[in-house]
Amino acid sequence: MAVTLEHPESTGSAPASEELSSRAAAEAYVGGVCFKLGPPTLIGAELEWLTVQGECSASGPTAAPRPRLAALAAALGPYAPRSIAPDSPALPLPGGSRVTMEPGGQIELSSAPFATAAELCERLSEDAGLLTELLGSRSIRVISASADADRHPERVLRLPRYRAMEQCFGGIGPFGKLMMCNTAATQVSVDAGADAAQVAARWTATHVIGPALLAAFACSPVLRGAPAGAWASQRMRTWLRLDNSRARPPAEDWSDPIASYARWALDVPLLCVRRPDGGANGSVANGSVANGSVDNWSAPPCATFADWLGGALDDEIGRRPGLADLDYHLTTLFPPVRASGHLEIRYIDAQPEDVWAVPVHAVDALLSTPEIVAEATALAAPLTGRWLDAARQGLADSQIREIAADILALAAAHAATPAAATQLETAARRCRASLTPSGERAGASS
């Protein structure tokens, strides 16, 4: 986790940067910036919560209104992200976590990287407690839920990026706006590896164990506004039904993920193109820029970054892309595992507030040594590629349930601390009993 690409919340215009000379140069750049090589020693996490203003309604935990951006900015003070307070210093919380916002008012803590999962969870827990206190000062509550069961999707961040995103995904169906505004996740980040061989092994492992971990931690059966259908993870359903070119690469088949990711990234359609003065100088505290308009960052339909690089969009965009444009494009890719210098595992639902550390400890243990990486990959191999089954059926599928429990038992056997081992053993027993992280019974066994 040695590099952090520009955060998607950026409101500024595209900075001038060196033009890319060729596709080969662009692919080499992507490989280098997305896969930083070095001994895997660090781990990080991101926690997301839904938010409500005031007391919850009797009709549901998230039925209260979404917070006003001005109230969020006032509550967070110097920790407020610049997406809602342009002049904020955007300081990290005492434990190193930074606060960011998602389009529907979800709030996110992105941890600093730590050498151990135990220290990560301790610091992140402290920051989460402080975040709750800060928000409570303005009657804002965080809800530990991975899908909003009560409210229709509503975008409160009026940034040009999210306007372009909503327009792009709106042509596909309802899942884009649902994902943007009404879902929350637990994300775990780990170093990519020391060399190409280790990167390939860890890349494969994070994908092969994905369906098992997705099912083990699935806890979003209800999502307001989703089409009819019973799903263990409605949150993951939104990603799987969103935009296959952007969210579902054939990554399990990549023997050389560094080169393959770079090729894939350039061939993903542009989500948006940053325009000059895209809200950089206007206040967004009230949900719009100061002049009451938001610049149009929409990209030419179906055009890829490679098209832009090759000159096919000269007439429509008026310039060729530079490194800053490529950096930004990389933040618009949403695969289950995203390469961002480190490997960002994105397929886990936001967890109930008392168990969010369990998936962090699971990933930490399963990737702790090359031998355990190989054992976990072999154990989960029968579920390779079964993302849809895991999201839809979860622990109700007998094979998925058995392998999910076995994967967590393997993690428990190699946990870094006795406390982590206990938590993972409890989670393994829960899976064998076909219980979700919320303690509810999964659907009928297949």
Short mmCIF file of C-alpha atoms in Angstrom, two decimals:
data_model
loop_
_atom_site.label_atom_id
_atom_site.label_comp_id
_atom_site.label_asym_id
_atom_site.label_seq_id
_atom_site.Cartn_x
_atom_site.Cartn_y
_atom_site.Cartn_z
CA MET A 1 0.00 0.00 0.00
CA ALA A 2 2.76 2.36 -0.92
CA VAL A 3 0.70 4.54 -3.26
CA THR A 4 -2.68 6.20 -3.08
CA LEU A 5 -4.28 7.30 -6.30
CA GLU A 6 -6.30 10.52 -6.29
CA HIS A 7 -9.49 9.95 -4.35
CA PRO A 8 -12.69 9.76 -6.43
CA GLU A 9 -14.18 12.66 -4.49
CA SER A 10 -11.88 15.13 -6.22
CA THR A 11 -13.74 18.25 -7.30
CA GLY A 12 -10.84 19.97 -9.02
CA SER A 13 -10.10 20.38 -12.68
CA ALA A 14 -7.66 18.13 -14.44
CA PRO A 15 -4.11 19.30 -13.71
CA ALA A 16 -1.68 19.70 -16.54
CA SER A 17 0.53 16.67 -16.91
CA GLU A 18 2.86 14.95 -19.27
CA GLU A 19 1.15 13.46 -22.31
CA LEU A 20 1.37 9.73 -22.81
CA SER A 21 3.47 8.82 -25.81
CA SER A 22 1.89 5.48 -26.69
CA ARG A 23 -0.33 2.67 -25.47
CA ALA A 24 2.76 0.69 -24.50
CA ALA A 25 3.91 3.59 -22.30
CA ALA A 26 0.46 3.83 -20.73
CA GLU A 27 0.37 0.09 -19.98
CA ALA A 28 3.82 0.23 -18.43
CA TYR A 29 2.71 3.15 -16.26
CA VAL A 30 -0.43 1.33 -15.09
CA GLY A 31 1.53 -1.78 -14.22
CA GLY A 32 3.97 0.23 -12.14
CA VAL A 33 1.49 2.45 -10.32
CA CYS A 34 -1.15 -0.22 -9.66
CA PHE A 35 1.23 -2.96 -8.47
CA LYS A 36 3.92 -1.62 -6.17
CA LEU A 37 6.38 -4.45 -5.55
CA GLY A 38 7.82 -5.12 -2.12
CA PRO A 39 7.53 -7.61 0.75
CA PRO A 40 3.86 -7.84 1.80
CA THR A 41 3.89 -6.34 5.27
CA LEU A 42 1.02 -3.84 5.48
CA ILE A 43 -2.75 -4.06 5.83
CA GLY A 44 -5.45 -1.40 5.73
CA ALA A 45 -9.24 -1.23 5.73
CA GLU A 46 -12.16 1.00 4.85
CA LEU A 47 -15.44 1.05 6.74
CA GLU A 48 -18.61 2.55 5.33
CA TRP A 49 -21.87 3.45 7.06
CA LEU A 50 -25.24 4.71 5.97
CA THR A 51 -26.17 7.96 7.70
CA VAL A 52 -29.41 9.49 8.96
CA GLN A 53 -30.30 12.90 10.32
CA GLY A 54 -32.06 12.75 13.67
CA GLU A 55 -33.79 9.80 15.28
CA CYS A 56 -34.66 6.72 13.25
CA SER A 57 -38.28 6.30 12.24
CA ALA A 58 -40.35 3.46 13.66
CA SER A 59 -40.75 2.21 10.09
CA GLY A 60 -37.10 1.27 9.78
CA PRO A 61 -33.54 2.02 10.97
CA THR A 62 -32.72 4.13 7.91
CA ALA A 63 -36.12 5.74 7.38
CA ALA A 64 -34.96 9.10 8.77
CA PRO A 65 -33.77 11.73 6.25
CA ARG A 66 -30.26 11.81 4.90
CA PRO A 67 -28.02 14.37 6.62
CA ARG A 68 -27.56 17.80 5.13
CA LEU A 69 -24.05 18.33 3.80
CA ALA A 70 -23.69 21.54 5.79
CA ALA A 71 -24.47 19.63 8.99
CA LEU A 72 -21.96 16.92 8.10
CA ALA A 73 -19.26 19.52 7.41
CA ALA A 74 -19.98 21.33 10.67
CA ALA A 75 -19.93 18.10 12.67
CA LEU A 76 -16.63 16.93 11.19
CA GLY A 77 -14.85 20.28 11.46
CA PRO A 78 -11.16 19.98 10.44
CA TYR A 79 -11.69 16.31 9.53
CA ALA A 80 -14.34 17.11 6.89
CA PRO A 81 -13.44 15.98 3.37
CA ARG A 82 -13.08 18.70 0.76
CA SER A 83 -15.97 17.22 -1.23
CA ILE A 84 -18.31 18.85 1.30
CA ALA A 85 -16.03 21.59 2.69
CA PRO A 86 -13.62 22.85 0.00
CA ASP A 87 -11.54 24.89 2.45
CA SER A 88 -11.19 22.09 5.02
CA PRO A 89 -7.69 20.94 5.97
CA ALA A 90 -9.15 17.41 5.77
CA LEU A 91 -7.00 16.22 8.66
CA PRO A 92 -6.78 12.53 9.53
CA LEU A 93 -8.42 11.42 12.75
CA PRO A 94 -6.04 10.65 15.66
CA GLY A 95 -5.74 6.99 14.64
CA GLY A 96 -4.71 7.94 11.10
CA SER A 97 -8.04 7.36 9.35
CA ARG A 98 -9.37 9.84 6.83
CA VAL A 99 -13.05 10.66 6.38
CA THR A 100 -14.59 10.57 2.94
CA MET A 101 -18.16 10.76 1.63
CA GLU A 102 -20.06 8.65 -0.86
CA PRO A 103 -22.73 10.05 -3.20
CA GLY A 104 -25.75 9.12 -1.09
CA GLY A 105 -24.37 10.55 2.13
CA GLN A 106 -22.64 7.37 3.25
CA ILE A 107 -19.60 8.13 5.37
CA GLU A 108 -16.35 6.22 5.05
CA LEU A 109 -13.23 5.84 7.17
CA SER A 110 -10.10 4.92 5.25
CA SER A 111 -7.43 3.71 7.63
CA ALA A 112 -3.74 4.31 7.48
CA PRO A 113 -1.73 1.16 6.63
CA PHE A 114 -0.44 -0.82 9.61
CA ALA A 115 2.00 -3.67 10.11
CA THR A 116 -0.53 -5.83 11.95
CA ALA A 117 -4.26 -6.37 11.70
CA ALA A 118 -4.54 -6.04 15.48
CA GLU A 119 -3.14 -2.51 15.47
CA LEU A 120 -5.22 -1.63 12.41
CA CYS A 121 -8.45 -2.74 14.10
CA GLU A 122 -7.57 -0.97 17.35
CA ARG A 123 -6.83 2.36 15.66
CA LEU A 124 -9.77 2.10 13.29
CA SER A 125 -12.10 1.30 16.18
CA GLU A 126 -10.90 4.37 18.07
CA ASP A 127 -11.43 6.56 15.03
CA ALA A 128 -14.87 5.07 14.43
CA GLY A 129 -15.83 5.93 18.00
CA LEU A 130 -14.66 9.50 17.59
CA LEU A 131 -16.48 9.78 14.26
CA THR A 132 -19.71 8.68 15.93
CA GLU A 133 -19.25 11.32 18.63
CA LEU A 134 -18.53 14.08 16.12
CA LEU A 135 -21.56 13.27 14.03
CA GLY A 136 -23.74 12.92 17.10
CA SER A 137 -23.00 16.53 17.98
CA ARG A 138 -25.22 17.47 15.02
CA SER A 139 -27.81 14.69 15.55
CA ILE A 140 -26.35 12.58 12.73
CA ARG A 141 -26.33 8.83 13.28
CA VAL A 142 -24.37 6.13 11.48
CA ILE A 143 -26.15 2.89 10.59
CA SER A 144 -24.17 -0.35 10.34
CA ALA A 145 -26.00 -1.73 7.31
CA SER A 146 -24.74 -2.69 3.87
CA ALA A 147 -27.98 -1.85 2.05
CA ASP A 148 -30.64 0.78 2.71
CA ALA A 149 -33.89 -1.10 3.28
CA ASP A 150 -36.10 1.98 3.71
CA ARG A 151 -35.14 4.94 1.53
CA HIS A 152 -35.21 5.43 -2.20
CA PRO A 153 -31.77 6.25 -3.64
CA GLU A 154 -30.96 9.95 -3.53
CA ARG A 155 -27.67 11.53 -4.52
CA VAL A 156 -26.66 14.31 -2.12
CA LEU A 157 -23.15 14.97 -3.47
CA ARG A 158 -23.62 17.13 -6.57
CA LEU A 159 -20.07 16.78 -7.84
CA PRO A 160 -19.50 16.49 -11.60
CA ARG A 161 -17.95 13.04 -11.20
CA TYR A 162 -21.09 11.62 -9.65
CA ARG A 163 -23.37 13.38 -12.09
CA ALA A 164 -21.48 11.74 -14.96
CA MET A 165 -21.52 8.40 -13.14
CA GLU A 166 -25.27 8.55 -12.59
CA GLN A 167 -25.83 9.41 -16.24
CA CYS A 168 -23.56 6.60 -17.43
CA PHE A 169 -25.08 3.92 -15.22
CA GLY A 170 -28.63 5.20 -15.69
CA GLY A 171 -28.68 3.73 -19.17
CA ILE A 172 -28.00 0.26 -17.77
CA GLY A 173 -30.75 0.08 -15.15
CA PRO A 174 -31.50 0.98 -11.53
CA PHE A 175 -28.41 -0.63 -10.05
CA GLY A 176 -26.01 2.26 -10.58
CA LYS A 177 -27.90 4.75 -8.47
CA LEU A 178 -28.66 2.06 -5.86
CA MET A 179 -24.96 1.22 -5.61
CA MET A 180 -23.94 4.87 -5.41
CA CYS A 181 -26.49 5.99 -2.84
CA ASN A 182 -27.85 3.02 -0.88
CA THR A 183 -25.03 0.57 -0.20
CA ALA A 184 -22.00 0.29 2.08
CA ALA A 185 -19.04 -2.08 2.22
CA THR A 186 -16.14 -3.30 4.31
CA GLN A 187 -12.94 -3.18 2.26
CA VAL A 188 -9.57 -4.71 3.10
CA SER A 189 -6.29 -3.69 1.44
CA VAL A 190 -3.08 -5.72 1.37
CA ASP A 191 0.28 -5.36 -0.32
CA ALA A 192 0.47 -6.84 -3.82
CA GLY A 193 3.67 -8.85 -3.35
CA ALA A 194 7.43 -8.84 -3.58
CA ASP A 195 7.77 -9.99 -7.18
CA ALA A 196 5.70 -10.98 -10.20
CA ALA A 197 5.25 -14.58 -9.04
CA GLN A 198 4.03 -13.58 -5.59
CA VAL A 199 1.75 -10.93 -7.06
CA ALA A 200 0.18 -13.57 -9.31
CA ALA A 201 -0.35 -15.95 -6.39
CA ARG A 202 -1.90 -13.31 -4.15
CA TRP A 203 -4.00 -11.91 -6.98
CA THR A 204 -5.37 -15.36 -7.78
CA ALA A 205 -6.02 -16.12 -4.13
CA THR A 206 -7.97 -12.93 -3.45
CA HIS A 207 -10.25 -13.80 -6.37
CA VAL A 208 -10.64 -17.53 -5.78
CA ILE A 209 -11.54 -17.09 -2.09
CA GLY A 210 -13.85 -14.23 -3.04
CA PRO A 211 -17.15 -16.12 -3.46
CA ALA A 212 -16.59 -17.92 -0.14
CA LEU A 213 -15.87 -14.69 1.75
CA LEU A 214 -18.67 -12.87 -0.05
CA ALA A 215 -21.15 -15.52 1.12
CA ALA A 216 -19.68 -15.77 4.62
CA PHE A 217 -20.15 -12.04 5.22
CA ALA A 218 -23.27 -11.41 3.10
CA CYS A 219 -25.84 -9.49 5.15
CA SER A 220 -27.85 -7.29 2.77
CA PRO A 221 -31.00 -9.22 1.82
CA VAL A 222 -33.20 -6.10 1.48
CA LEU A 223 -32.47 -3.05 -0.69
CA ARG A 224 -35.21 -0.50 -1.28
CA GLY A 225 -35.72 0.06 -4.99
CA ALA A 226 -34.04 -3.13 -6.19
CA PRO A 227 -35.96 -5.29 -8.66
CA ALA A 228 -37.72 -8.30 -7.19
CA GLY A 229 -35.50 -11.23 -6.23
CA ALA A 230 -34.08 -12.93 -3.15
CA TRP A 231 -30.37 -12.20 -2.71
CA ALA A 232 -28.06 -12.78 0.24
CA SER A 233 -26.07 -9.69 -0.79
CA GLN A 234 -28.16 -7.10 -2.56
CA ARG A 235 -25.12 -4.83 -2.30
CA MET A 236 -23.00 -7.17 -4.37
CA ARG A 237 -25.93 -7.68 -6.73
CA THR A 238 -25.72 -4.02 -7.66
CA TRP A 239 -22.07 -4.41 -8.65
CA LEU A 240 -22.61 -7.63 -10.58
CA ARG A 241 -25.51 -6.10 -12.53
CA LEU A 242 -23.88 -2.74 -13.07
CA ASP A 243 -21.35 -2.61 -15.90
CA ASN A 244 -19.50 -5.81 -16.74
CA SER A 245 -16.75 -4.02 -18.64
CA ARG A 246 -15.90 -1.97 -15.54
CA ALA A 247 -16.81 -4.27 -12.65
CA ARG A 248 -16.31 -7.86 -13.80
CA PRO A 249 -13.00 -8.49 -15.58
CA PRO A 250 -11.99 -12.13 -16.24
CA ALA A 251 -9.34 -11.76 -13.57
CA GLU A 252 -9.18 -15.39 -12.42
CA ASP A 253 -7.71 -16.27 -15.83
CA TRP A 254 -4.85 -13.78 -15.63
CA SER A 255 -1.53 -15.58 -15.24
CA ASP A 256 0.22 -12.19 -15.38
CA PRO A 257 -2.10 -9.79 -13.54
CA ILE A 258 0.27 -6.83 -13.85
CA ALA A 259 0.22 -6.86 -17.65
CA SER A 260 -3.39 -8.03 -17.91
CA TYR A 261 -4.74 -5.39 -15.56
CA ALA A 262 -2.97 -2.68 -17.55
CA ARG A 263 -4.44 -3.92 -20.85
CA TRP A 264 -7.90 -4.24 -19.32
CA ALA A 265 -7.79 -0.78 -17.74
CA LEU A 266 -7.09 0.96 -21.03
CA ASP A 267 -9.96 -0.86 -22.73
CA VAL A 268 -12.58 0.04 -20.11
CA PRO A 269 -14.96 2.75 -21.37
CA LEU A 270 -14.42 6.22 -19.95
CA LEU A 271 -16.77 6.99 -17.08
CA CYS A 272 -16.06 10.71 -17.13
CA VAL A 273 -13.58 13.26 -18.43
CA ARG A 274 -12.59 16.07 -16.09
CA ARG A 275 -13.18 19.50 -17.57
CA PRO A 276 -11.48 22.78 -16.64
CA ASP A 277 -12.95 24.49 -13.55
CA GLY A 278 -15.14 21.49 -12.76
CA GLY A 279 -16.35 22.96 -9.51
CA ALA A 280 -12.88 23.51 -8.10
CA ASN A 281 -13.57 27.07 -7.00
CA GLY A 282 -17.21 26.76 -5.98
CA SER A 283 -18.69 25.83 -2.64
CA VAL A 284 -20.26 22.38 -2.56
CA ALA A 285 -21.37 22.57 1.06
CA ASN A 286 -24.98 22.99 -0.07
CA GLY A 287 -24.78 20.29 -2.72
CA SER A 288 -23.91 22.45 -5.72
CA VAL A 289 -21.18 24.74 -6.91
CA ALA A 290 -21.44 28.41 -6.12
CA ASN A 291 -22.88 29.50 -9.47
CA GLY A 292 -25.68 26.92 -9.25
CA SER A 293 -24.40 24.74 -12.09
CA VAL A 294 -22.21 21.69 -12.35
CA ASP A 295 -19.86 21.21 -15.27
CA ASN A 296 -20.58 18.34 -17.58
CA TRP A 297 -17.94 15.63 -17.21
CA SER A 298 -19.81 13.06 -19.30
CA ALA A 299 -17.57 11.00 -21.56
CA PRO A 300 -18.27 10.17 -25.21
CA PRO A 301 -20.46 7.03 -25.16
CA CYS A 302 -18.64 3.70 -25.28
CA ALA A 303 -15.25 5.37 -25.83
CA THR A 304 -12.34 3.76 -23.99
CA PHE A 305 -9.24 5.34 -22.54
CA ALA A 306 -7.31 3.68 -25.37
CA ASP A 307 -9.57 5.46 -27.88
CA TRP A 308 -8.77 8.78 -26.25
CA LEU A 309 -5.07 7.97 -26.18
CA GLY A 310 -5.08 6.95 -29.83
CA GLY A 311 -6.68 10.18 -31.04
CA ALA A 312 -10.20 8.96 -31.76
CA LEU A 313 -11.66 11.57 -29.40
CA ASP A 314 -9.66 14.59 -30.53
CA ASP A 315 -12.75 16.35 -31.88
CA GLU A 316 -14.95 15.61 -28.88
CA ILE A 317 -12.50 16.24 -26.04
CA GLY A 318 -10.02 18.55 -27.74
CA ARG A 319 -6.87 17.17 -26.16
CA ARG A 320 -4.99 13.94 -25.58
CA PRO A 321 -4.82 12.40 -22.09
CA GLY A 322 -1.91 12.84 -19.72
CA LEU A 323 -0.74 10.87 -16.72
CA ALA A 324 -3.16 12.71 -14.44
CA ASP A 325 -6.06 11.65 -16.67
CA LEU A 326 -4.90 8.06 -16.55
CA ASP A 327 -4.57 8.21 -12.76
CA TYR A 328 -8.13 9.47 -12.57
CA HIS A 329 -9.44 6.83 -14.98
CA LEU A 330 -7.99 4.15 -12.70
CA THR A 331 -10.22 5.42 -9.87
CA THR A 332 -13.29 4.75 -12.04
CA LEU A 333 -12.61 1.00 -12.27
CA PHE A 334 -14.65 -1.12 -9.83
CA PRO A 335 -13.59 -4.78 -10.04
CA PRO A 336 -14.01 -7.10 -7.01
CA VAL A 337 -10.27 -6.67 -6.38
CA ARG A 338 -8.85 -3.34 -7.50
CA ALA A 339 -5.15 -2.77 -7.97
CA SER A 340 -4.27 0.60 -6.45
CA GLY A 341 -0.60 0.06 -5.69
CA HIS A 342 -1.92 -2.54 -3.26
CA LEU A 343 -4.80 -5.02 -3.66
CA GLU A 344 -8.12 -3.55 -2.55
CA ILE A 345 -10.66 -6.28 -1.73
CA ARG A 346 -14.09 -4.83 -2.45
CA TYR A 347 -16.55 -7.74 -2.29
CA ILE A 348 -17.45 -7.78 1.43
CA ASP A 349 -20.66 -6.27 2.79
CA ALA A 350 -20.52 -3.69 5.56
CA GLN A 351 -20.75 -5.70 8.76
CA PRO A 352 -22.73 -5.29 11.97
CA GLU A 353 -20.87 -2.88 14.22
CA ASP A 354 -19.54 -5.53 16.61
CA VAL A 355 -17.99 -7.87 13.97
CA TRP A 356 -16.49 -5.66 11.27
CA ALA A 357 -12.96 -6.73 12.29
CA VAL A 358 -13.64 -10.40 11.41
CA PRO A 359 -13.17 -10.08 7.62
CA VAL A 360 -10.04 -8.00 8.25
CA HIS A 361 -8.56 -10.80 10.34
CA ALA A 362 -9.70 -13.39 7.78
CA VAL A 363 -7.91 -11.72 4.88
CA ASP A 364 -4.84 -11.09 7.03
CA ALA A 365 -4.55 -14.75 8.02
CA LEU A 366 -5.33 -16.23 4.59
CA LEU A 367 -2.61 -14.14 2.93
CA SER A 368 -0.08 -14.34 5.74
CA THR A 369 2.40 -16.72 4.06
CA PRO A 370 2.86 -18.17 0.56
CA GLU A 371 2.00 -21.61 1.91
CA ILE A 372 -1.32 -20.46 3.39
CA VAL A 373 -2.08 -18.51 0.21
CA ALA A 374 -1.67 -21.73 -1.77
CA GLU A 375 -3.74 -23.76 0.72
CA ALA A 376 -6.58 -21.21 0.73
CA THR A 377 -6.58 -21.07 -3.08
CA ALA A 378 -6.82 -24.86 -3.35
CA LEU A 379 -9.55 -25.06 -0.70
CA ALA A 380 -11.74 -22.45 -2.38
CA ALA A 381 -11.03 -23.58 -5.96
CA PRO A 382 -14.43 -25.29 -6.45
CA LEU A 383 -16.10 -21.89 -6.07
CA THR A 384 -13.91 -20.09 -8.61
CA GLY A 385 -15.99 -17.59 -10.52
CA ARG A 386 -19.24 -18.30 -8.64
CA TRP A 387 -19.80 -14.65 -7.74
CA LEU A 388 -23.45 -14.62 -8.74
CA ASP A 389 -24.25 -17.81 -6.81
CA ALA A 390 -22.50 -16.48 -3.71
CA ALA A 391 -24.29 -13.13 -3.89
CA ARG A 392 -27.69 -14.64 -4.60
CA GLN A 393 -27.72 -17.78 -2.44
CA GLY A 394 -25.01 -17.08 0.10
CA LEU A 395 -24.82 -19.68 2.85
CA ALA A 396 -28.08 -21.30 1.66
CA ASP A 397 -26.01 -23.14 -0.97
CA SER A 398 -24.56 -26.23 0.74
CA GLN A 399 -21.26 -26.25 -1.16
CA ILE A 400 -20.70 -22.53 -0.69
CA ARG A 401 -21.59 -22.83 3.00
CA GLU A 402 -19.16 -25.71 3.58
CA ILE A 403 -16.26 -24.03 1.81
CA ALA A 404 -16.95 -20.66 3.46
CA ALA A 405 -16.83 -22.33 6.88
CA ASP A 406 -13.66 -24.22 5.97
CA ILE A 407 -11.97 -21.04 4.72
CA LEU A 408 -12.75 -19.26 7.99
CA ALA A 409 -11.52 -22.27 9.97
CA LEU A 410 -8.26 -22.16 7.99
CA ALA A 411 -7.98 -18.45 8.79
CA ALA A 412 -8.60 -19.16 12.48
CA ALA A 413 -5.82 -21.76 12.50
CA HIS A 414 -3.36 -19.17 11.21
CA ALA A 415 -4.65 -16.03 12.89
CA ALA A 416 -2.05 -13.61 14.19
CA THR A 417 -3.50 -13.38 17.71
CA PRO A 418 -5.63 -15.57 20.00
CA ALA A 419 -8.36 -12.93 19.97
CA ALA A 420 -8.50 -12.97 16.17
CA ALA A 421 -8.54 -16.78 16.19
CA THR A 422 -11.52 -16.79 18.54
CA GLN A 423 -13.44 -14.36 16.35
CA LEU A 424 -12.73 -16.41 13.24
CA GLU A 425 -13.68 -19.69 14.92
CA THR A 426 -16.98 -18.12 15.95
CA ALA A 427 -17.56 -16.96 12.37
CA ALA A 428 -16.78 -20.44 11.03
CA ARG A 429 -19.34 -21.99 13.41
CA ARG A 430 -21.86 -19.35 12.37
CA CYS A 431 -21.39 -20.28 8.73
CA ARG A 432 -21.80 -24.00 9.42
CA ALA A 433 -25.06 -23.17 11.18
CA SER A 434 -26.14 -21.20 8.06
CA LEU A 435 -26.39 -17.94 9.96
CA THR A 436 -25.57 -14.53 8.51
CA PRO A 437 -23.35 -12.03 10.37
CA SER A 438 -26.59 -10.47 11.64
CA GLY A 439 -27.58 -13.81 13.20
CA GLU A 440 -30.41 -14.48 10.75
CA ARG A 441 -31.00 -17.86 9.14
CA ALA A 442 -29.91 -18.05 5.51
CA GLY A 443 -32.45 -19.23 2.94
CA ALA A 444 -33.41 -22.84 2.36
CA SER A 445 -30.42 -25.08 1.66
CA SER A 446 -29.92 -26.13 -1.93
#
